[in-house]
Every structure is written in structure tokens, then in C-alpha cells.
Coordinates of C-alpha atoms in Angstrom, one line a residue:
X1 CA 73.1 118.3 124.2
X2 CA 72.4 118.8 120.5
X3 CA 72.7 115.9 118.0
X4 CA 75.6 115.9 115.6
X5 CA 74.6 114.5 112.2
X6 CA 77.1 112.5 110.3
X7 CA 76.8 110.3 107.2
X8 CA 77.8 106.7 107.5
X9 CA 78.1 104.1 104.8
X10 CA 77.8 100.3 105.4
X11 CA 81.0 98.4 104.9
X12 CA 81.4 94.7 104.0
X13 CA 85.2 94.5 103.7
X14 CA 87.1 93.7 106.9
X15 CA 90.7 93.4 107.9
X16 CA 93.8 95.6 107.9
X17 CA 93.9 96.0 104.1
X18 CA 90.3 97.2 103.9
X19 CA 90.8 99.5 106.9
X20 CA 93.9 101.1 105.3
X21 CA 92.0 101.6 102.1
X22 CA 89.2 103.4 104.0
X23 CA 91.7 105.6 105.8
X24 CA 93.4 106.6 102.5
X25 CA 89.9 107.7 101.3
X26 CA 89.7 109.9 104.5
X27 CA 87.2 107.6 106.2
X28 CA 87.3 105.9 109.6
X29 CA 86.1 102.3 110.1
X30 CA 83.6 102.0 112.9
X31 CA 81.3 99.5 114.6
X32 CA 77.9 100.1 116.1
X33 CA 77.0 97.9 119.1
X34 CA 74.0 97.8 121.4
X35 CA 70.4 96.6 122.2
X36 CA 71.3 93.0 121.6
X37 CA 71.5 93.5 117.8
X38 CA 74.3 92.2 115.6
X39 CA 77.1 94.8 115.3
X40 CA 76.9 97.0 112.3
X41 CA 80.1 97.9 110.4
X42 CA 80.2 101.4 109.0
X43 CA 82.6 104.0 107.6
X44 CA 82.4 107.6 108.6
X45 CA 84.1 110.7 107.1
X46 CA 87.4 111.2 109.1
X47 CA 87.3 115.0 109.4
X48 CA 83.6 115.3 110.3
X49 CA 84.0 112.6 113.0
X50 CA 87.2 114.2 114.4
X51 CA 85.3 117.5 114.8
X52 CA 82.3 115.7 116.4
X53 CA 84.6 114.0 118.9
X54 CA 85.9 117.3 120.2
X55 CA 82.7 117.4 122.3
X56 CA 82.9 115.0 125.2
X57 CA 80.2 112.3 125.1
X58 CA 79.0 113.6 121.7
X59 CA 75.5 112.5 120.8
X60 CA 75.8 111.5 117.1
X61 CA 73.1 110.6 114.6
X62 CA 74.6 108.4 111.9
X63 CA 72.6 108.6 108.7
X64 CA 73.1 106.6 105.6
X65 CA 71.9 103.7 103.4
X66 CA 71.4 101.5 106.5
X67 CA 68.9 103.8 108.1
X68 CA 69.8 106.1 110.9
X69 CA 71.2 105.4 114.4
X70 CA 71.5 107.5 117.5
X71 CA 74.9 106.7 119.0
X72 CA 77.6 107.8 121.5
X73 CA 81.3 107.1 121.1
X74 CA 82.4 104.3 123.5
X75 CA 86.0 103.6 122.4
X76 CA 88.1 105.8 120.2
X77 CA 91.4 104.5 118.8
X78 CA 94.0 107.0 117.6
X79 CA 97.3 106.6 115.9
X80 CA 100.1 107.0 118.5
X81 CA 102.2 109.8 116.9
X82 CA 100.0 111.8 114.6
X83 CA 96.8 111.2 116.7
X84 CA 94.5 110.7 113.6
X85 CA 91.5 108.4 114.1
X86 CA 92.1 104.7 113.4
X87 CA 88.8 103.1 114.6
X88 CA 85.7 104.0 116.7
X89 CA 83.2 101.9 118.6
X90 CA 79.8 103.4 118.9
X91 CA 77.1 102.5 121.4
X92 CA 73.5 102.6 120.0
X93 CA 71.2 104.5 122.3
X94 CA 67.5 105.4 122.4
X95 CA 65.8 108.5 123.8
X96 CA 65.0 108.0 127.4
X97 CA 67.6 105.3 127.9
X98 CA 70.2 105.7 130.6
X99 CA 73.9 105.3 129.7
X100 CA 77.1 105.3 131.8
X101 CA 79.6 107.9 130.8
X102 CA 82.4 109.9 132.2
X103 CA 82.1 113.7 132.2
X104 CA 85.0 116.2 132.7
X105 CA 85.4 117.9 136.1
X106 CA 86.1 121.7 136.0
X107 CA 87.0 123.8 139.1
X108 CA 86.3 127.5 139.8
X109 CA 87.5 129.8 142.5
X110 CA 90.8 130.1 144.4
X111 CA 92.2 128.1 147.3
X112 CA 92.7 129.6 150.7
X113 CA 96.0 131.6 150.9
X114 CA 99.1 129.8 152.0
X115 CA 100.5 128.2 148.8
X116 CA 98.3 125.0 149.0
X117 CA 98.1 122.8 145.9
X118 CA 95.0 121.2 144.4
X119 CA 95.3 117.6 143.4
X120 CA 92.9 116.1 140.9
X121 CA 92.3 112.5 142.0
X122 CA 89.8 112.1 139.1
X123 CA 89.8 114.1 135.9
X124 CA 86.4 112.8 134.9
X125 CA 83.4 111.8 137.0
X126 CA 81.6 108.5 136.1
X127 CA 77.8 109.2 136.0
X128 CA 74.6 107.7 134.6
X129 CA 72.4 110.0 132.6
X130 CA 69.7 109.9 129.9
X131 CA 71.4 109.4 126.5
X132 CA 69.9 112.6 125.1
X133 CA 70.7 114.7 128.2
X134 CA 74.3 113.9 129.0
X135 CA 75.9 116.9 130.8
X136 CA 79.0 118.3 129.1
X137 CA 80.8 118.7 132.4
X138 CA 80.4 119.4 136.1
X139 CA 81.9 122.4 137.9
X140 CA 83.2 122.3 141.5
X141 CA 83.9 125.4 143.6
X142 CA 87.2 125.2 145.4
X143 CA 86.9 128.8 146.8
X144 CA 88.5 129.1 150.2
X145 CA 89.4 125.4 150.6
X146 CA 92.4 124.8 152.9
X147 CA 95.0 122.1 153.2
X148 CA 93.6 118.7 154.2
X149 CA 90.2 119.3 152.5
X150 CA 88.9 116.5 150.2
X151 CA 86.0 116.9 147.8
X152 CA 84.0 113.6 147.6
X153 CA 81.8 112.5 144.7
X154 CA 78.7 113.1 146.8
X155 CA 79.7 116.7 147.3
X156 CA 79.4 117.5 143.6
X157 CA 76.1 119.0 142.4
X158 CA 74.8 117.0 139.4
X159 CA 72.3 118.2 136.9
X160 CA 68.7 116.8 137.2
X161 CA 68.4 113.3 135.8
X162 CA 72.0 112.5 136.4
X163 CA 73.3 110.1 139.1
X164 CA 76.7 109.0 140.3
X165 CA 78.1 105.8 138.8
X166 CA 80.8 105.5 141.6
X167 CA 80.7 105.2 145.3
X168 CA 79.6 108.4 147.0
X169 CA 82.7 108.4 149.2
X170 CA 85.1 108.4 146.3
X171 CA 87.6 111.2 146.6
X172 CA 87.6 113.5 143.6
X173 CA 89.8 116.5 144.6
X174 CA 92.2 117.0 147.4
X175 CA 93.9 120.1 148.8
X176 CA 97.5 119.4 150.0
X177 CA 99.9 121.7 151.8
X178 CA 102.8 122.9 149.7
X179 CA 106.1 121.2 150.7
X180 CA 108.7 123.6 152.0
X181 CA 111.9 123.5 150.0
X182 CA 115.0 122.2 151.8
X183 CA 117.6 125.0 152.3
X184 CA 120.4 124.8 149.7
X185 CA 123.9 124.1 151.0
X186 CA 126.3 127.0 150.6
X187 CA 128.9 126.4 147.9
X188 CA 131.9 126.7 150.2
X189 CA 130.8 124.0 152.7
X190 CA 132.2 120.5 152.4
X191 CA 135.0 121.5 150.1
X192 CA 138.6 121.3 151.2
X193 CA 140.8 124.2 150.2

């Protein structure tokens, strides 16, 4: 995964008023945690950060007056209605360091004929991977699966250097038989004339 470079400026004003001022200036307040160091409070350009966060588990290099930090987003707060960024918590990482993240699960192929339904028990798979080699997603083949089949976490092929961060027997996908619809009552039944 390629690094996304963003400019971050240190911030010394805290509280709701300071955060609102930053947002009016099209900046997002953020905090960088990790490696036992004191948290660093920064402000990042809102639009650039929003574009960077479109990539799941984005690896971001924050550059600015306080040096530069390699980070991944850990908690993203958005405004409820308009969905703009309100605050972001970043986790500082180093090359070679393992991190726990959740990666999206994609499916390919078609189920066996018969009108069966695919139920996603998990939309993302918790894994542990090197911070600079986080997979963007995993793909699971569902070709030919029939009702009653369950795909477990251990059945998913992971890229090299990535390991599961959940129990191996955790169900991820499940194929269920389609429910037959109850016959509709005819309109004339039950009515007195």
C-alpha cells in the first residue's frame, strides 16, 4: 500500500470553540497516539484527509512543523447528517511493526442454483499485518456453494505476512435456503356476502 502524504500543523488550542474554528478553516482536529509517547494534537486539511480516508486502512505520512509521522486512522468521527469529518484519532506506526486492522471482505462467483441467499456475518475481517503492508481487502469465492454451507475465517486465503486476529472457527459467510412465500388468500374467502 502506498503512503498518502498530508500536511499537519501542530495545535495548542483545545475545546469546542477551537475545534469549531478549525472546521470553519476547512481543517480537521486530530490526535496522534502510539509508542508510549505523549499524544500529539494536530490539524489536517479537511478535503485532503477525506480523500485519503476513502482507502480502507490508509497509510498516511503526516508532514509538518513537528516532523513527520507514519500513521493509520484508528477512529474517525463524522457529523451525523452531512457526514463531514469532525475528529480523527491516528495510531503512529513504524515500518516492520504489526498492527491490528479490519479489512473489507469481497465475494466472487455465483451460488449454486436454487434461489439460495448469501448472508454476510462479518463485513470486515480482523487481521494482524505489517503496518506498511496492510491488504486492501480479501476475496472469497462463493462459486457453487449450496444452502447450509458456512465459510469460516480459517477458510479465507490471506496474503503473506497477514494473520487472523479472530478465532479460526469464526463464521464469516453463510448460505441460507430461500424461504418459500406463503400462498396468498384469495380475495373472496372469509367475506360474507
